[in-house]
Amino acid sequence: MSSMNLLQAINNALDIAMSKDEKVVCFGEDVGFFGGVFRATSHLQEKYGRARCFNTPLVEQGIIGFANGLAAQGHKPVAEIQFGDYIFPAFDQIVNETAKYRYRSGNEFNVGGLTIRTPYGGGIKGGHYHSQSPEAYFAHTPGLKIVVPRNPHQAKGLLLASIRDENPVIFFEPKRLYRASVGEVPEGDYELPIGKADIVREGSDITLLAWGAQMEIISQAASMADNEGIDCEVIDLRSILPWDIETVVKSVQKTGRLLVSHEAPLTNGFGAEIVATVQEHAFLSLESPILRVCGLDVPYPLAHETEYMPDASKVFEAIKHSVHY
Amino acid sequence: MSSMNLLQAINNALDIAMSKDEKVVCFGEDVGFFGGVFRATSHLQEKYGRARCFNTPLVEQGIIGFANGLAAQGHKPVAEIQFGDYIFPAFDQIVNETAKYRYRSGNEFNVGGLTIRTPYGGGIKGGHYHSQSPEAYFAHTPGLKIVVPRNPHQAKGLLLASIRDENPVIFFEPKRLYRASVGEVPEGDYELPIGKADIVREGSDITLLAWGAQMEIISQAASMADNEGIDCEVIDLRSILPWDIETVVKSVQKTGRLLVSHEAPLTNGFGAEIVATVQEHAFLSLESPILRVCGLDVPYPLAHETEYMPDASKVFEAIKHSVHY
Amino acid sequence: MRPSTVHTPELIAQDALHIPTFKLLKQDGTLYQGAAEPEFDESFAVKLYQDLVFTRVLDERMVNAQRQGRIPFYLASLGEEAASVGSTAALKDQDMIFAQYREQGALRFRGFTAEQFMDQCFSNERDLGKGRQMPIHYGSKALNYMTISSPLATQIPQAAGYSYGQKLQGNDAVSICYFGEGAASEGDFHAGLNMAAVLNCPTIFLCRNNGYAISTPAEEQFKGDGVASRGIGYGINTIRVDGNDLLAVFVATQMAREYALANNAPVLIEAMSYRLGAHSTSDDPTGYRSKEEEAKWAKKDPILRYKHWLTQKGWWDDNKEKALYSEYREEILAQMKAAEKRPVPTLDHLITDVYDEPTEQLKQQLTELKQHVRKYPNQYPKTSGRLDA
Amino acid sequence: MRPSTVHTPELIAQDALHIPTFKLLKQDGTLYQGAAEPEFDESFAVKLYQDLVFTRVLDERMVNAQRQGRIPFYLASLGEEAASVGSTAALKDQDMIFAQYREQGALRFRGFTAEQFMDQCFSNERDLGKGRQMPIHYGSKALNYMTISSPLATQIPQAAGYSYGQKLQGNDAVSICYFGEGAASEGDFHAGLNMAAVLNCPTIFLCRNNGYAISTPAEEQFKGDGVASRGIGYGINTIRVDGNDLLAVFVATQMAREYALANNAPVLIEAMSYRLGAHSTSDDPTGYRSKEEEAKWAKKDPILRYKHWLTQKGWWDDNKEKALYSEYREEILAQMKAAEKRPVPTLDHLITDVYDEPTEQLKQQLTELKQHVRKYPNQYPKTSGRLDA
Ligand SMILES: Cc1ncc(C[n+]2csc(CCOP(=O)(O)OP(=O)(O)O)c2C)c(N)n1
Ligand SMILES: Cc1ncc(C[n+]2csc(CCOP(=O)(O)OP(=O)(O)O)c2C)c(N)n1
Ligand SMILES: [Mg+2]
Ligand SMILES: [Mg+2]
């Protein structure tokens, strides 16, 4: 074990993946010599050469188009999109191409080797274009997997699993935690399962569900609730696609209550899907409406970022509301 | 009144909009001389000249980028994307630009004059790329309005309202109904309200909710249910953003049951948002879980299109399931 | 060469660059003066002709099949057969082909059988693509022919990436990417060509400039000297060729392949041709272009031109011609009849290949769907009879 | 001129086109031989210098302010001031400016005040953008300066569309669009230039080629002869200019504007310069480039070059220089202090401008948020005191 921040854990995962499998290739804007604007790919060009870790021109649709081709050829591209906010120019390549490659060809071809890494989320005074949480935009797309880690240990194990998964994975990295989240991380190679939620705290009164950086917030709210005698079960969804319906439904059947929280705007965020599915499968167990504590339905703001955020006090209030319904 | 099919109603709306306001400009791939591959812009170039109705190069991101600029300048562009499936290359221009233009500039600038028209939906043996229903991809984006008409009369009134709305509107046209749906349409100028749902049939046992071409399906299912003594209330949502929460919630408070149906895949479709909101606002009225009858979580298929579709028999079965819960 | 610095302002004119068209064969099958033909042996030369004819017969039959309502859609390559057959013929089998959708000639050259064409067009259980895409969206791993995708130009950066992988792997292989002059307006074109140039990819970009993108003529698509002149802007070696001249296309592509492999660099080829037929069976070109224009181009038929050459070589005659046409007509018709009788893939394939393995949710959705189909078997006649197959 | 047809195959070399660089001023402020300077009167010439200096002082102060933690972010234009001041100076006030983000000089030329710069950078209630974007995302309707957006290159097709609207309206106006050589790799660049050419838009595309896109050097961005050589491929008249030579930039832009208006056609200008400082306050260039390279370019300082010229004209001296620098330093500091004291916009503005009018859902969300802020006022100190303002 060594102590790493989330960026170091990611860098370490990439290093292990590249050292063990020469098919793994990392690229993106500023990813090469410089090691990425967040330095997630530091020293990889030095170690593995320019052919396997390199800068691309500044064109997200090209980065993913190129990655699709490289993956179809049998390589394992790990393509970085510098900020989640800049993934949209690549939307067509991801949604119409990546996601449908295997299906449309009857499995003659596939881009299962592809992993797209991108930092997401707010809380860094980044305004509209350095703060978005775009996971829900992709969650409507069969053929993709979507993974979001909450801390360094999770990040390393989930990223290694994503790179090796036989399907294309979008790996959203909570950039607010890049340096802020530090923890013990095994030095060796390990994988954590994709598609499985993680119950990080057991409880009996209400289930709190989130992913990525928002785990910190709901955990804080759970502590606040604890002080008022409310016993929260806290779940990290980890995978948005496919998502672990079973674990979540079981938890709600036990607690009778569910709160989902994400930073992205409320409307049609992934919270909506969770609510829709859970109310169907746990209808008779529900003691109060499932609540969503999310961003407002506005473009991500700057001056009012604090007010916009689904923070612990908002989650805490919602917990009380649910429990005292 | 005259009898028109849905395409004629759209062509007629464009004609009226262009004749009354010289700021209205129509363009897109094959939109000019030829009048569009579906002929929605037939004769407009003849009538209003090449400057106001023209072909663009084949580049969706450019069409919308150009339209954003033209709208910011004070014109009212009506940009056609040839198929909804090809709107994704323009995703960045729509989600990061169109939607945020007014907000990010503090209302110094806006693209409120913009309307994006695009045919959507399946049932025409079009496979992956001539069948998608992409409305949910946009529904997570504050700043956009999204409108879907169900028949010629609605199409004309809603399109005229969309073109004149002070906000950017994506107008999804159910292409399966282009020629199949024929009805009486007023010849003159009229608008139907954006943001208001339409109760097309009152009922007491269960609320059925859909939009666009899917209205035909749920109406059929309502008739089938009628024969078994189940009295359905049928609502056309018409606007996806903003959507008419009040009308839907009131209906569910009355009937105690809700079924939402759309062609797009189930997961994170707009049905999810409706369910999540309604279960919160009508929790105590709900007598059974809210059901979604949607496409499967696969890319839109061809050989198995019939099986994939949320058809009337599937809706009918779900109605019975809900009522006998 | 211009000086690198100037002190009087001057706009470099939009037409500063003229890219000439490379031609070998005249329409009567004789060579232009100074032109050197490639060294074909008879059997190879005849095979090329056979592939051209197969393509034309296939297109003719399938357009009819669509009119008869037997398939929902078709898209012919009438008038452009030489560009795809001639270019693919200059490649090696290990080279990957990324097609747009009008390159059935290339696929035929690689050995796709009449049966395979039919199985795809009829979306039956033998279609390699498992009936998931519209007719003409062919693909074959065995033949290194990437499955076609409808969204235009997406294959352009993909071809760059694919060839980068071929290079990493040290294969003696390139990728070729076909696209129309319309598709060349997409952002993905810019992305793909620039990336291939700067990342040193052995990719051949072959633009079929057939004058139209559906109804939009090339003059409303771009203003410059076609697509070729853009190559230089990316630092890509470029050649424009008469797309109706199979020999010229072959030579240009052979040269491009050699250059690409030797230098790890892309090459851009613009093949000038004309879409003689409708865009697809959904289109009617009488609405947007003149009969005269069509007639002018009909005279430049690439198949006829090649046939004249072949005949002058003494490798072809009228008897062979007749026999070939009837052989292909019969074969295609027979295969069509067989293909349309074959059932669609079983319902299980509605959910396979979304992922490498179906997820729990998908299995659940399939189970529910099967229950429903059992309840309403008449509504799902194509699959209800074989639910447990 | 080449023949239009050739019969021997030849790849047109990637470097077939060389676009020279137009220069007027040497670094010592004298003109190159044969160079003709534009006719500036003294007050105009001095105004330009003032705007250059203002921009430099602003950048210097704000980089410091960011270091002191007073603002979260800043992005300087050090070394590139002449390209934006010189080009905008050649336009008319009614011309629309689409900037990337490093063109504060252009905005200053149009009359944006120190106060306005500060209000934007401090996201306070007087910011025209209502505190919604990061520092440097300026915009002003009054000054025809489109609000800046972070996603790169999106403004390129927008500028084409905007100028198309200007043309329809019959205004004597063009749009200018600034972008970096990095942004020129985006698909939107291709879209915007091609559309402007074929739809006859009076747009000036001005690429600031400053050698880097963050850490990525231009050699890893493209392989051709810079960005200028692409213009010809679109059929766009093109000029390359020394971006550190204000006079040359002015003349080139003036010429471009005239051509664009007279012909309803776009012009591409590539201004060659160098980003002397870090990409932004989040960046440290020592990780990816050498001090020597920076020093080489520091010697080509565009402000100094212009000052030499101005001095030689007899329009500038050391006293004026000193006075100007201290005037701007004081003004900016004073405005900074004032701006950082101003409150952020009231909470209501969290939901205004999403639509022309807030929707019911948004009003509901705001109401709930206000209730929450009232309950936890200390957690939202910037807005809780003025909830009912
Ligand atoms: C992204 C995208 N936009 C639009 C279409 C619809 N479409 C199909 S073919 C076509 C014209 C293509 O023209 P070109 O590239 O010149 O090829 P050609 O048909 O002439 O061979 C269009 C607009 C599409 N398939 N994909
Ligand atoms: C679509 C998009 N991708 C990535 C970024 C992140 N980014 C901001 S500036 C920049 C480099 C831009 O370089 P260039 O266009 O040359 O302009 P310069 O900074 O040199 O003035 C990058 C990659 C962005 N803002 N937008
Ligand atoms: Mg074409
Ligand atoms: Mg740059």
XYZ file of N, CA, C and O in Angstrom, chain B residues 188-262:
300
model
N -55.106 29.444 -42.274
C -54.457 30.687 -41.836
C -53.343 30.438 -40.824
O -52.864 29.330 -40.626
N -52.966 31.521 -40.218
C -51.876 31.546 -39.258
C -52.423 31.254 -37.861
O -53.398 31.869 -37.440
N -51.867 30.287 -37.171
C -52.263 30.071 -35.776
C -51.105 29.420 -35.030
O -50.229 28.810 -35.642
N -51.119 29.582 -33.745
C -50.066 28.984 -32.922
C -50.684 28.125 -31.831
O -51.750 28.437 -31.319
N -50.002 27.069 -31.475
C -50.405 26.255 -30.326
C -49.345 26.441 -29.251
O -48.172 26.667 -29.555
N -49.740 26.362 -28.003
C -48.816 26.751 -26.934
C -47.677 25.742 -26.702
O -47.906 24.538 -26.695
N -46.482 26.257 -26.506
C -45.336 25.425 -26.128
C -45.320 25.302 -24.601
O -45.574 26.275 -23.893
N -45.063 24.102 -24.122
C -45.011 23.912 -22.669
C -46.318 23.428 -22.071
O -46.414 23.237 -20.865
N -47.306 23.227 -22.927
C -48.606 22.765 -22.416
C -48.934 21.397 -23.012
O -48.931 21.222 -24.232
N -49.277 20.465 -22.140
C -49.708 19.156 -22.610
C -51.156 19.253 -23.087
O -51.856 20.227 -22.809
N -51.583 18.225 -23.802
C -52.923 18.230 -24.389
C -53.620 16.931 -23.975
O -53.141 15.837 -24.303
N -54.721 17.068 -23.251
C -55.470 15.872 -22.868
C -56.345 15.486 -24.051
O -57.307 16.171 -24.372
N -55.984 14.398 -24.726
C -56.714 14.080 -25.946
C -57.908 13.158 -25.667
O -58.785 13.007 -26.506
N -57.922 12.573 -24.498
C -59.062 11.738 -24.146
C -59.123 11.692 -22.628
O -58.115 11.401 -21.973
N -60.279 11.969 -22.056
C -60.388 11.932 -20.600
C -60.756 10.536 -20.144
O -61.415 9.791 -20.857
N -60.270 10.192 -18.964
C -60.567 8.854 -18.448
C -60.296 8.817 -16.969
O -59.734 9.772 -16.402
N -60.651 7.736 -16.339
C -60.592 7.745 -14.878
C -59.709 6.664 -14.271
O -59.347 6.742 -13.105
N -59.335 5.647 -15.070
C -58.640 4.508 -14.462
C -57.121 4.601 -14.498
O -56.440 4.103 -13.612
N -56.611 5.159 -15.556
C -55.165 5.224 -15.702
C -54.834 6.335 -16.697
O -55.607 6.589 -17.625
N -53.708 6.995 -16.467
C -53.246 8.027 -17.402
C -52.210 7.413 -18.336
O -51.258 6.776 -17.873
N -52.411 7.596 -19.639
C -51.397 7.175 -20.617
C -50.760 8.424 -21.192
O -51.463 9.343 -21.619
N -49.423 8.436 -21.216
C -48.723 9.645 -21.640
C -47.699 9.305 -22.716
O -46.932 8.352 -22.583
N -47.685 10.095 -23.773
C -46.684 9.923 -24.824
C -46.556 11.231 -25.576
O -47.023 12.283 -25.108
N -45.893 11.171 -26.739
C -45.761 12.353 -27.621
C -45.463 11.862 -29.034
O -45.050 10.720 -29.226
N -45.724 12.739 -30.000
C -45.391 12.431 -31.393
C -46.103 11.196 -31.910
O -47.277 10.961 -31.605
N -45.385 10.418 -32.716
C -45.972 9.250 -33.367
C -46.500 8.236 -32.356
O -47.416 7.465 -32.638
N -45.942 8.229 -31.170
C -46.357 7.256 -30.167
C -47.772 7.527 -29.660
O -48.390 6.656 -29.046
N -48.312 8.701 -29.945
C -49.688 9.002 -29.534
C -50.684 8.051 -30.195
O -51.681 7.660 -29.590
N -50.382 7.718 -31.453
C -51.235 6.786 -32.178
C -51.300 5.443 -31.437
O -52.362 4.837 -31.296
N -50.142 5.014 -30.990
C -50.030 3.716 -30.319
C -50.795 3.716 -28.990
O -51.572 2.797 -28.718
N -50.582 4.728 -28.184
C -51.272 4.680 -26.878
C -52.776 4.908 -27.045
O -53.568 4.405 -26.251
N -53.145 5.630 -28.087
C -54.584 5.803 -28.313
C -55.224 4.472 -28.716
O -56.319 4.130 -28.257
N -54.514 3.747 -29.561
C -54.972 2.406 -29.929
C -55.116 1.520 -28.699
O -56.115 0.826 -28.524
N -54.082 1.565 -27.864
C -54.110 0.748 -26.642
C -55.267 1.168 -25.748
O -55.917 0.335 -25.103
N -55.557 2.456 -25.728
C -56.678 2.932 -24.907
C -57.983 2.338 -25.412
O -58.859 1.961 -24.616
N -58.123 2.223 -26.732
C -59.329 1.604 -27.286
C -59.409 0.131 -26.905
O -60.471 -0.380 -26.556
N -58.260 -0.543 -26.990
C -58.262 -1.950 -26.599
C -58.675 -2.083 -25.132
O -59.458 -2.970 -24.769
N -58.172 -1.180 -24.320
C -58.490 -1.234 -22.881
C -59.973 -0.953 -22.652
O -60.622 -1.567 -21.793
N -60.477 -0.024 -23.425
C -61.895 0.327 -23.354
C -62.764 -0.920 -23.468
O -63.715 -1.105 -22.694
N -62.408 -1.749 -24.418
C -63.173 -2.991 -24.617
C -63.171 -3.875 -23.391
O -64.021 -4.729 -23.232
N -62.176 -3.698 -22.546
C -62.144 -4.510 -21.315
C -62.636 -3.690 -20.139
O -62.396 -4.047 -18.980
N -63.239 -2.555 -20.436
C -63.815 -1.750 -19.365
C -62.817 -0.910 -18.604
O -63.069 -0.455 -17.487
N -61.648 -0.702 -19.189
C -60.673 0.162 -18.528
C -60.711 1.528 -19.210
O -60.566 1.629 -20.423
N -60.898 2.555 -18.406
C -61.124 3.892 -18.935
C -59.830 4.707 -18.841
O -59.430 5.165 -17.772
N -59.184 4.902 -19.971
C -57.866 5.552 -19.970
C -57.969 7.051 -20.228
O -58.720 7.491 -21.102
N -57.172 7.806 -19.519
C -56.976 9.212 -19.871
C -55.717 9.261 -20.738
O -54.681 8.684 -20.367
N -55.800 9.920 -21.882
C -54.676 9.926 -22.814
C -54.142 11.348 -22.965
O -54.906 12.262 -23.297
N -52.875 11.507 -22.687
C -52.275 12.850 -22.747
C -51.130 12.884 -23.748
O -50.283 11.996 -23.768
N -51.139 13.926 -24.559
C -50.014 14.210 -25.465
C -49.149 15.273 -24.781
O -49.592 16.403 -24.562
N -47.917 14.925 -24.475
C -47.071 15.875 -23.742
C -46.704 17.077 -24.626
O -46.548 18.184 -24.127
N -46.546 16.869 -25.881
C -46.238 17.921 -26.877
C -44.900 18.625 -26.668
O -44.113 18.759 -27.594
N -44.671 19.159 -25.472
C -43.362 19.762 -25.176
C -42.621 18.880 -24.195
O -43.154 18.519 -23.148
N -41.389 18.568 -24.537
C -40.545 17.798 -23.636
C -39.818 18.757 -22.684
O -39.589 18.462 -21.530
N -39.446 19.878 -23.211
C -38.821 20.938 -22.393
C -39.433 22.271 -22.774
O -39.409 22.595 -23.970
N -39.928 23.102 -21.872
C -40.307 22.672 -20.537
C -41.533 21.779 -20.639
O -42.289 21.891 -21.588
N -41.716 20.909 -19.680
C -42.876 20.019 -19.790
C -43.919 20.366 -18.741
O -43.619 20.970 -17.716
N -45.122 19.975 -19.036
C -46.275 20.430 -18.292
C -46.534 19.516 -17.092
O -47.433 18.672 -17.106
N -45.750 19.718 -16.077
C -45.845 18.877 -14.876
C -47.246 18.944 -14.288
O -47.835 17.931 -13.904
N -47.805 20.129 -14.257
C -49.075 20.328 -13.587
C -50.190 19.470 -14.187
O -50.893 18.757 -13.465
N -50.316 19.526 -15.493
C -51.378 18.753 -16.144
C -51.205 17.253 -15.897
O -52.166 16.537 -15.603
N -49.964 16.807 -15.995
C -49.720 15.376 -15.828
C -49.990 14.959 -14.377
O -50.668 13.963 -14.116
N -49.480 15.732 -13.450
C -49.652 15.364 -12.038
C -51.133 15.374 -11.656
O -51.633 14.457 -10.997
N -51.841 16.384 -12.118
C -53.278 16.444 -11.813
C -54.003 15.212 -12.337
O -54.872 14.651 -11.667
N -53.643 14.824 -13.546
C -54.290 13.664 -14.136
C -54.011 12.412 -13.304
O -54.911 11.618 -13.023
N -52.748 12.260 -12.887
C -52.384 11.067 -12.112
C -53.044 11.112 -10.737
O -53.454 10.082 -10.194
N -53.199 12.307 -10.187
C -53.899 12.399 -8.897
C -55.340 11.928 -9.051
O -55.924 11.361 -8.135
N -55.858 12.131 -10.223
C -57.233 11.689 -10.485
C -57.304 10.181 -10.752
O -58.112 9.475 -10.148
N -56.434 9.696 -11.641
C -56.545 8.286 -12.051
C -55.789 7.332 -11.127
O -56.104 6.151 -11.057
N -54.775 7.832 -10.463
C -54.002 6.969 -9.554
C -52.983 6.090 -10.253
O -52.262 5.324 -9.609
N -52.918 6.198 -11.575
C -52.012 5.319 -12.315
C -51.440 6.054 -13.515
O -52.114 6.868 -14.128
N -50.189 5.688 -13.850
C -49.555 6.336 -14.997
C -48.742 5.332 -15.804
O -48.033 4.488 -15.233
N -48.851 5.471 -17.104
C -48.022 4.706 -18.024
C -47.426 5.698 -19.028
O -48.154 6.502 -19.601
N -46.119 5.636 -19.190
C -45.446 6.511 -20.160
C -44.854 5.623 -21.243
O -44.298 4.560 -20.944
N -44.951 6.066 -22.477
C -44.431 5.243 -23.564
C -43.624 6.080 -24.543
O -44.040 7.170 -24.938
N -42.441 5.583 -24.885
C -41.683 6.205 -25.979
C -40.898 5.144 -26.730
O -40.611 4.073 -26.206
